Short mmCIF file of C-alpha atoms in Angstrom, two decimals:
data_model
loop_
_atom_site.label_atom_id
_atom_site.label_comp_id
_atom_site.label_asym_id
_atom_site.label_seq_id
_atom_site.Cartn_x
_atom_site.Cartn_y
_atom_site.Cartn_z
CA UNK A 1 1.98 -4.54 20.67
CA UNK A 2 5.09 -3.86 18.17
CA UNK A 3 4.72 -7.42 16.64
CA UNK A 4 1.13 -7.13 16.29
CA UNK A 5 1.70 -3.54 14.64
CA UNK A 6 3.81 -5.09 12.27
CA UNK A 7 1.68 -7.86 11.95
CA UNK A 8 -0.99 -5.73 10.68
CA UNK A 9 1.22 -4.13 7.33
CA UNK A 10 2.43 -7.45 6.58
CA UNK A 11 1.78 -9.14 3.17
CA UNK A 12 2.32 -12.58 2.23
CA UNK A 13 5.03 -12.37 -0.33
CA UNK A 14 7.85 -11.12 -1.94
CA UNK A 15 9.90 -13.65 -2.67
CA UNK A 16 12.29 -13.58 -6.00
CA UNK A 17 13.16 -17.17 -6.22
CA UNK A 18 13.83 -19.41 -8.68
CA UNK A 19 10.45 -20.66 -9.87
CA UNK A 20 9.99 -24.60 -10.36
CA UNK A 21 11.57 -24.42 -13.79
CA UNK A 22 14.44 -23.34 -12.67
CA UNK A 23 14.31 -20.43 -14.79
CA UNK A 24 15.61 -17.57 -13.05
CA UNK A 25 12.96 -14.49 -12.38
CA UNK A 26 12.66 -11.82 -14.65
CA UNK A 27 13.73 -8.49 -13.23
CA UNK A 28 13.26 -4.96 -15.07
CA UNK A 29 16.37 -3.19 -16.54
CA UNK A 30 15.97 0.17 -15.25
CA UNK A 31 16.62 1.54 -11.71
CA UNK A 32 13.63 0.37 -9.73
CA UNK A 33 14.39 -3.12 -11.08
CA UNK A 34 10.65 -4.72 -10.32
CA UNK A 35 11.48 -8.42 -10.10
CA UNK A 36 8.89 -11.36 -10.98
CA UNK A 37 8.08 -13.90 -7.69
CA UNK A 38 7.63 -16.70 -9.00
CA UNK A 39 6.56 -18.58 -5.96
CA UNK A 40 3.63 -15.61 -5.47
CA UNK A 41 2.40 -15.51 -8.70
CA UNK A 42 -0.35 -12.48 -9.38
CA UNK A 43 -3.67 -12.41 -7.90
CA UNK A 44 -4.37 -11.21 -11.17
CA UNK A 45 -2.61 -11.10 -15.01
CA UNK A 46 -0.51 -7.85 -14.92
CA UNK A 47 2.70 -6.95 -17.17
CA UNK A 48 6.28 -5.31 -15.03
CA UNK A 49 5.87 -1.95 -14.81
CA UNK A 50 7.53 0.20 -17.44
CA UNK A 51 11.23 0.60 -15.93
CA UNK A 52 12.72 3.74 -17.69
CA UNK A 53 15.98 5.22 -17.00
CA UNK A 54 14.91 8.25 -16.24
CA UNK A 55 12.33 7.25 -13.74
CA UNK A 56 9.94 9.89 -13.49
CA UNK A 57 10.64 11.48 -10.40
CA UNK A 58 8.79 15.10 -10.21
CA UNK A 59 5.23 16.13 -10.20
CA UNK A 60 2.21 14.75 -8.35
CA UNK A 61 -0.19 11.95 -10.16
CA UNK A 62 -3.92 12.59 -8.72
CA UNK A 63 -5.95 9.42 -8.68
CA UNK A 64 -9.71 9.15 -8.34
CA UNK A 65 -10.50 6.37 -5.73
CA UNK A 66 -14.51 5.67 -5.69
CA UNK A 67 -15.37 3.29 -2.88
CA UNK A 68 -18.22 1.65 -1.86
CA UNK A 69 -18.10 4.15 1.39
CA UNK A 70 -17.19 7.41 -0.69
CA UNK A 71 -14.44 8.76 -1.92
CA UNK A 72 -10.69 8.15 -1.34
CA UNK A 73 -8.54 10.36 -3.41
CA UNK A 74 -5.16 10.10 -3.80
CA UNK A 75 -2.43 12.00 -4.75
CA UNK A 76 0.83 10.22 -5.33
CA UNK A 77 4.33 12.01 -4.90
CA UNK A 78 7.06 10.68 -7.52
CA UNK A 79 9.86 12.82 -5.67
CA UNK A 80 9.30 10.48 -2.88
CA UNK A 81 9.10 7.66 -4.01
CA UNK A 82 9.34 7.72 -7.77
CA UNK A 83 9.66 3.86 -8.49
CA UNK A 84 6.32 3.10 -6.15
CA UNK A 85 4.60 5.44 -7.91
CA UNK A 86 5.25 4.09 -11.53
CA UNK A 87 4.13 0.73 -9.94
CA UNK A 88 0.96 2.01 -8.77
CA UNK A 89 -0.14 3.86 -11.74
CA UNK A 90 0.54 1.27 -13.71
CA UNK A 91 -1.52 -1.55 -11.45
CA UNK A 92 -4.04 1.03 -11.77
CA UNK A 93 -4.80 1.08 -15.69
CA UNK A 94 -3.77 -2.23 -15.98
CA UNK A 95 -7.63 -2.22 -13.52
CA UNK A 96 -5.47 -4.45 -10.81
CA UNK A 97 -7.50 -2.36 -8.01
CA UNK A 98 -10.68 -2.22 -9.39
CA UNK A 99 -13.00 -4.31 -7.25
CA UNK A 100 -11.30 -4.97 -4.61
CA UNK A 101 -12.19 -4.98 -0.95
CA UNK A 102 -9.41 -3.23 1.73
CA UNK A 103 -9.29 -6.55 3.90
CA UNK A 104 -8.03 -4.81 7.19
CA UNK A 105 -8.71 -2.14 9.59
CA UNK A 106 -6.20 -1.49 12.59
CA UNK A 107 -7.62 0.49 15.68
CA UNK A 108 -4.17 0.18 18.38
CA UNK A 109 -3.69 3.04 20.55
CA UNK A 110 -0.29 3.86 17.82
CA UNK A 111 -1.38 1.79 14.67
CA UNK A 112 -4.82 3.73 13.19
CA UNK A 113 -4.54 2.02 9.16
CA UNK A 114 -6.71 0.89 7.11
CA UNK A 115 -4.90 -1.69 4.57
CA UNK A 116 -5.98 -2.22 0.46
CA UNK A 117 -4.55 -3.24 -2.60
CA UNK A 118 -5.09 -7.40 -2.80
CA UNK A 119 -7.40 -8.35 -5.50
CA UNK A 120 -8.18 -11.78 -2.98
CA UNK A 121 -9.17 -9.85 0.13
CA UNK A 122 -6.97 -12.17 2.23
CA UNK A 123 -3.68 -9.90 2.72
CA UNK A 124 -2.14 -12.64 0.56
CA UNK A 125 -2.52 -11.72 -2.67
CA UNK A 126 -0.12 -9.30 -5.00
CA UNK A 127 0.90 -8.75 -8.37
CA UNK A 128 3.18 -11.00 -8.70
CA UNK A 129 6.44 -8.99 -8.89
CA UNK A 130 8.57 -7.17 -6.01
CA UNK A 131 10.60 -4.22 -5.52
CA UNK A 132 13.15 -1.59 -3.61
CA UNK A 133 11.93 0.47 -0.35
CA UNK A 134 12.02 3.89 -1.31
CA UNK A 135 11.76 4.29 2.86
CA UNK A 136 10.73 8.36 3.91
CA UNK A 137 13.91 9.93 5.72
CA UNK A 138 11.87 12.84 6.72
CA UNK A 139 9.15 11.73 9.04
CA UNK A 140 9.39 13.11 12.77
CA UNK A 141 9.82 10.60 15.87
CA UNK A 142 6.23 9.56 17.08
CA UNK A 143 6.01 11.46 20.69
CA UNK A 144 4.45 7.98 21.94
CA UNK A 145 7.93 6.15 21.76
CA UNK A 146 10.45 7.58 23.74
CA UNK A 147 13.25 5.48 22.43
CA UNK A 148 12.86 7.53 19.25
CA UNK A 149 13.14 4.60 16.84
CA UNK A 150 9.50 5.19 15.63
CA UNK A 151 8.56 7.80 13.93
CA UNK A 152 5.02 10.04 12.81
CA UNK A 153 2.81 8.25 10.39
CA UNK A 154 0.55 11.13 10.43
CA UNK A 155 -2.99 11.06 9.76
CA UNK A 156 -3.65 11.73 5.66
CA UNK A 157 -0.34 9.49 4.62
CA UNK A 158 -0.57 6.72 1.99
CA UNK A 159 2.14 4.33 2.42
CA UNK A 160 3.07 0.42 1.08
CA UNK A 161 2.65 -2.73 3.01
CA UNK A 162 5.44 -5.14 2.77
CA UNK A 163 6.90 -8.43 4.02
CA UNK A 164 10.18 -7.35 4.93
CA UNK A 165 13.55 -5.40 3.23
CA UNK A 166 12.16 -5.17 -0.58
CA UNK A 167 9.28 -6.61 -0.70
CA UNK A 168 7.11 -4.26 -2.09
CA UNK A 169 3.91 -5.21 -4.26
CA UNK A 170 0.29 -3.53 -4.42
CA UNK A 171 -0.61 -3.75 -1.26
CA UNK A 172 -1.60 -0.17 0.47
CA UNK A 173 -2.04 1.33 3.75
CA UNK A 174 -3.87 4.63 4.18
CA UNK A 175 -3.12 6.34 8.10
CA UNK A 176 -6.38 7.71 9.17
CA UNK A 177 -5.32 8.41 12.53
CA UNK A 178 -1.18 9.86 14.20
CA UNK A 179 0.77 6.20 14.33
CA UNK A 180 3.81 5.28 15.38
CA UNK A 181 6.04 2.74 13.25
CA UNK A 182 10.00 1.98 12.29
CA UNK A 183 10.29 3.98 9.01
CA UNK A 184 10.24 0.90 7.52
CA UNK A 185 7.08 1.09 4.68
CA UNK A 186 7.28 3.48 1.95
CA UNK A 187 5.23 6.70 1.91
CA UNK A 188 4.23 7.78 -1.71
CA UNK A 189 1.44 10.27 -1.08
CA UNK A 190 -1.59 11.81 0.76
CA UNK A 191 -5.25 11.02 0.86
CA UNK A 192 -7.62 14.14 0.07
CA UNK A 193 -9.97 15.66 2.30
CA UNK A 194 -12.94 13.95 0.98
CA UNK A 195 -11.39 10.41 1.47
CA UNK A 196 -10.04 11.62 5.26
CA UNK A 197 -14.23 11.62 5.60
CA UNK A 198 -14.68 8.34 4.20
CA UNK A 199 -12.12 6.84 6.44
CA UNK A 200 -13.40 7.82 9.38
CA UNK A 201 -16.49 6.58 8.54
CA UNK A 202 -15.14 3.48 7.90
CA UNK A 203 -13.75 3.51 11.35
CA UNK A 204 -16.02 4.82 13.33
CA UNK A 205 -17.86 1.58 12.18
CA UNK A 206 -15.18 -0.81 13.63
CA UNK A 207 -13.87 -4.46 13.19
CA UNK A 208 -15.72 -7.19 13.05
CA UNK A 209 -15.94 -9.51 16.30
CA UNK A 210 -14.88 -13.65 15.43
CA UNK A 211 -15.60 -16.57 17.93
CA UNK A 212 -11.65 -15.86 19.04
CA UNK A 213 -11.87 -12.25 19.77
CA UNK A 214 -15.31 -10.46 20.40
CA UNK A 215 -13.61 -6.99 20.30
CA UNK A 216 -10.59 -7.08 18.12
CA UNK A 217 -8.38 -4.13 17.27
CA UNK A 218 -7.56 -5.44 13.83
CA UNK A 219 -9.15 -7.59 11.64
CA UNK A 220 -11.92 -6.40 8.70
CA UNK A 221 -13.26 -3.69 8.66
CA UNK A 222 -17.34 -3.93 9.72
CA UNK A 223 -18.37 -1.57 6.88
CA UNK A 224 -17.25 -3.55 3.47
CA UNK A 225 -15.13 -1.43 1.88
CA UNK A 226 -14.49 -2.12 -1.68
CA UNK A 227 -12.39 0.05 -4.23
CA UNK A 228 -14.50 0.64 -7.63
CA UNK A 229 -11.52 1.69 -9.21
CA UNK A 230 -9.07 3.23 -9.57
CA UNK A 231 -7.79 5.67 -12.14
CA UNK A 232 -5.55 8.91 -12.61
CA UNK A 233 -7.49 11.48 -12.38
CA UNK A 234 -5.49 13.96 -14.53
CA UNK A 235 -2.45 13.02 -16.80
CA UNK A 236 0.99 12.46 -14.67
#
């Protein structure tokens, strides 16, 4: 169950080698230090993120999150993780999000996610450039794991998908049910009431059977579930 859990926030990705050139990637000056991966290029064209010094690291950003199932607001917290945020407002009016389809839907007993942010729908795609875990230090152990090395992805959290240590992209998990994971994947904000709604609709639908497994537990999502973009909804 743990490697399937883990299994379902993966994303192809991350790597910061050398790309066929030999020309070493290009990596941002400023803390957060988003680095270009060469060998997973963009699913599509998008610039680094502004990297400023002073990373902006206060406030909330709201963003507006129309679906083709309802809403999904956001609301992104730059004191927790001020370098993810930057990245994700700026995939956002660069339109990286807009028409895309969240390509997975998790249903274990501890793993309740449903999983956005790759403009191919395959879990492969990102934008072409990696960075640092900012990883939560504050979330309480998950009473389902009695070792205490998981802890409370509570129901409401936004959080990143990754491929490892660092591996950050655009890829996006929202928890619309309590699960229990290694604080290993970044948590940047909170889905609003309305969206809460729209992913329980969403799940109440289910996955969708395949010839391998008539009554899977992860896989995509039965309702298509496509973001129609996504913007701030007030100035950060």
């Amino acid at each position: 169950m743990t490697a399937l859990a883990a299994a379902a926030l993966a994303v192809s990705g991350g790597s910061t080698t050398a790309s066929a050139t030999g020309a070493p990637p290009r990596t941002t000056h400023g803390p957060c230090q988003y680095t270009q991966t060469p060998n997973e290029p963009a699913a599509r064209p998008v610039p680094l993120p502004p990297d400023p010094r002073h990373t902006p690291s206060h406030g909330t950003v709201d963003m507006a999150v129309p679906t083709s199932q309802g809403p999904l607001p956001l609301r992104l917290d730059r004191a927790k993780a001020p370098c993810t945020v930057q990245s994700f407002v700026h995939l956002a009016r660069h339109r990286f999000y807009d028409r895309t389809v969240c390509h997975r839907l998790t249903a274990y007993p501890t793993l309740k996610v449903l999983q956005c942010g790759d403009p191919t729908g395959t879990g492969e795609g990102g934008p072409g450039y990696a960075y640092k875990d900012e990883l939560p230090v504050d979330l309480p152990p998950a009473p389902s794991d009695p070792t205490g090395v998981r802890r409370l992805y509570g129901r409401g959290l936004l959080a990143m998908a990754n491929a490892g240590p660092n591996t950050n992209g655009s890829q996006f998990f929202v928890v619309y049910g309590d699960s229990a994971l290694r604080p290993n994947y970044t948590v940047f904000g909170t889905v609003g009431a309305a969206g809460l709604k729209t992913l329980d609709k969403i799940a109440a639908s289910g996955i969708a059977p395949t010839t391998q497994d008539p009554a899977p537990v992860d896989g995509t999502p039965v309702l298509r579930t496509e973001l129609l973009s996504v913007r701030p909804s007030c100035r950060p």
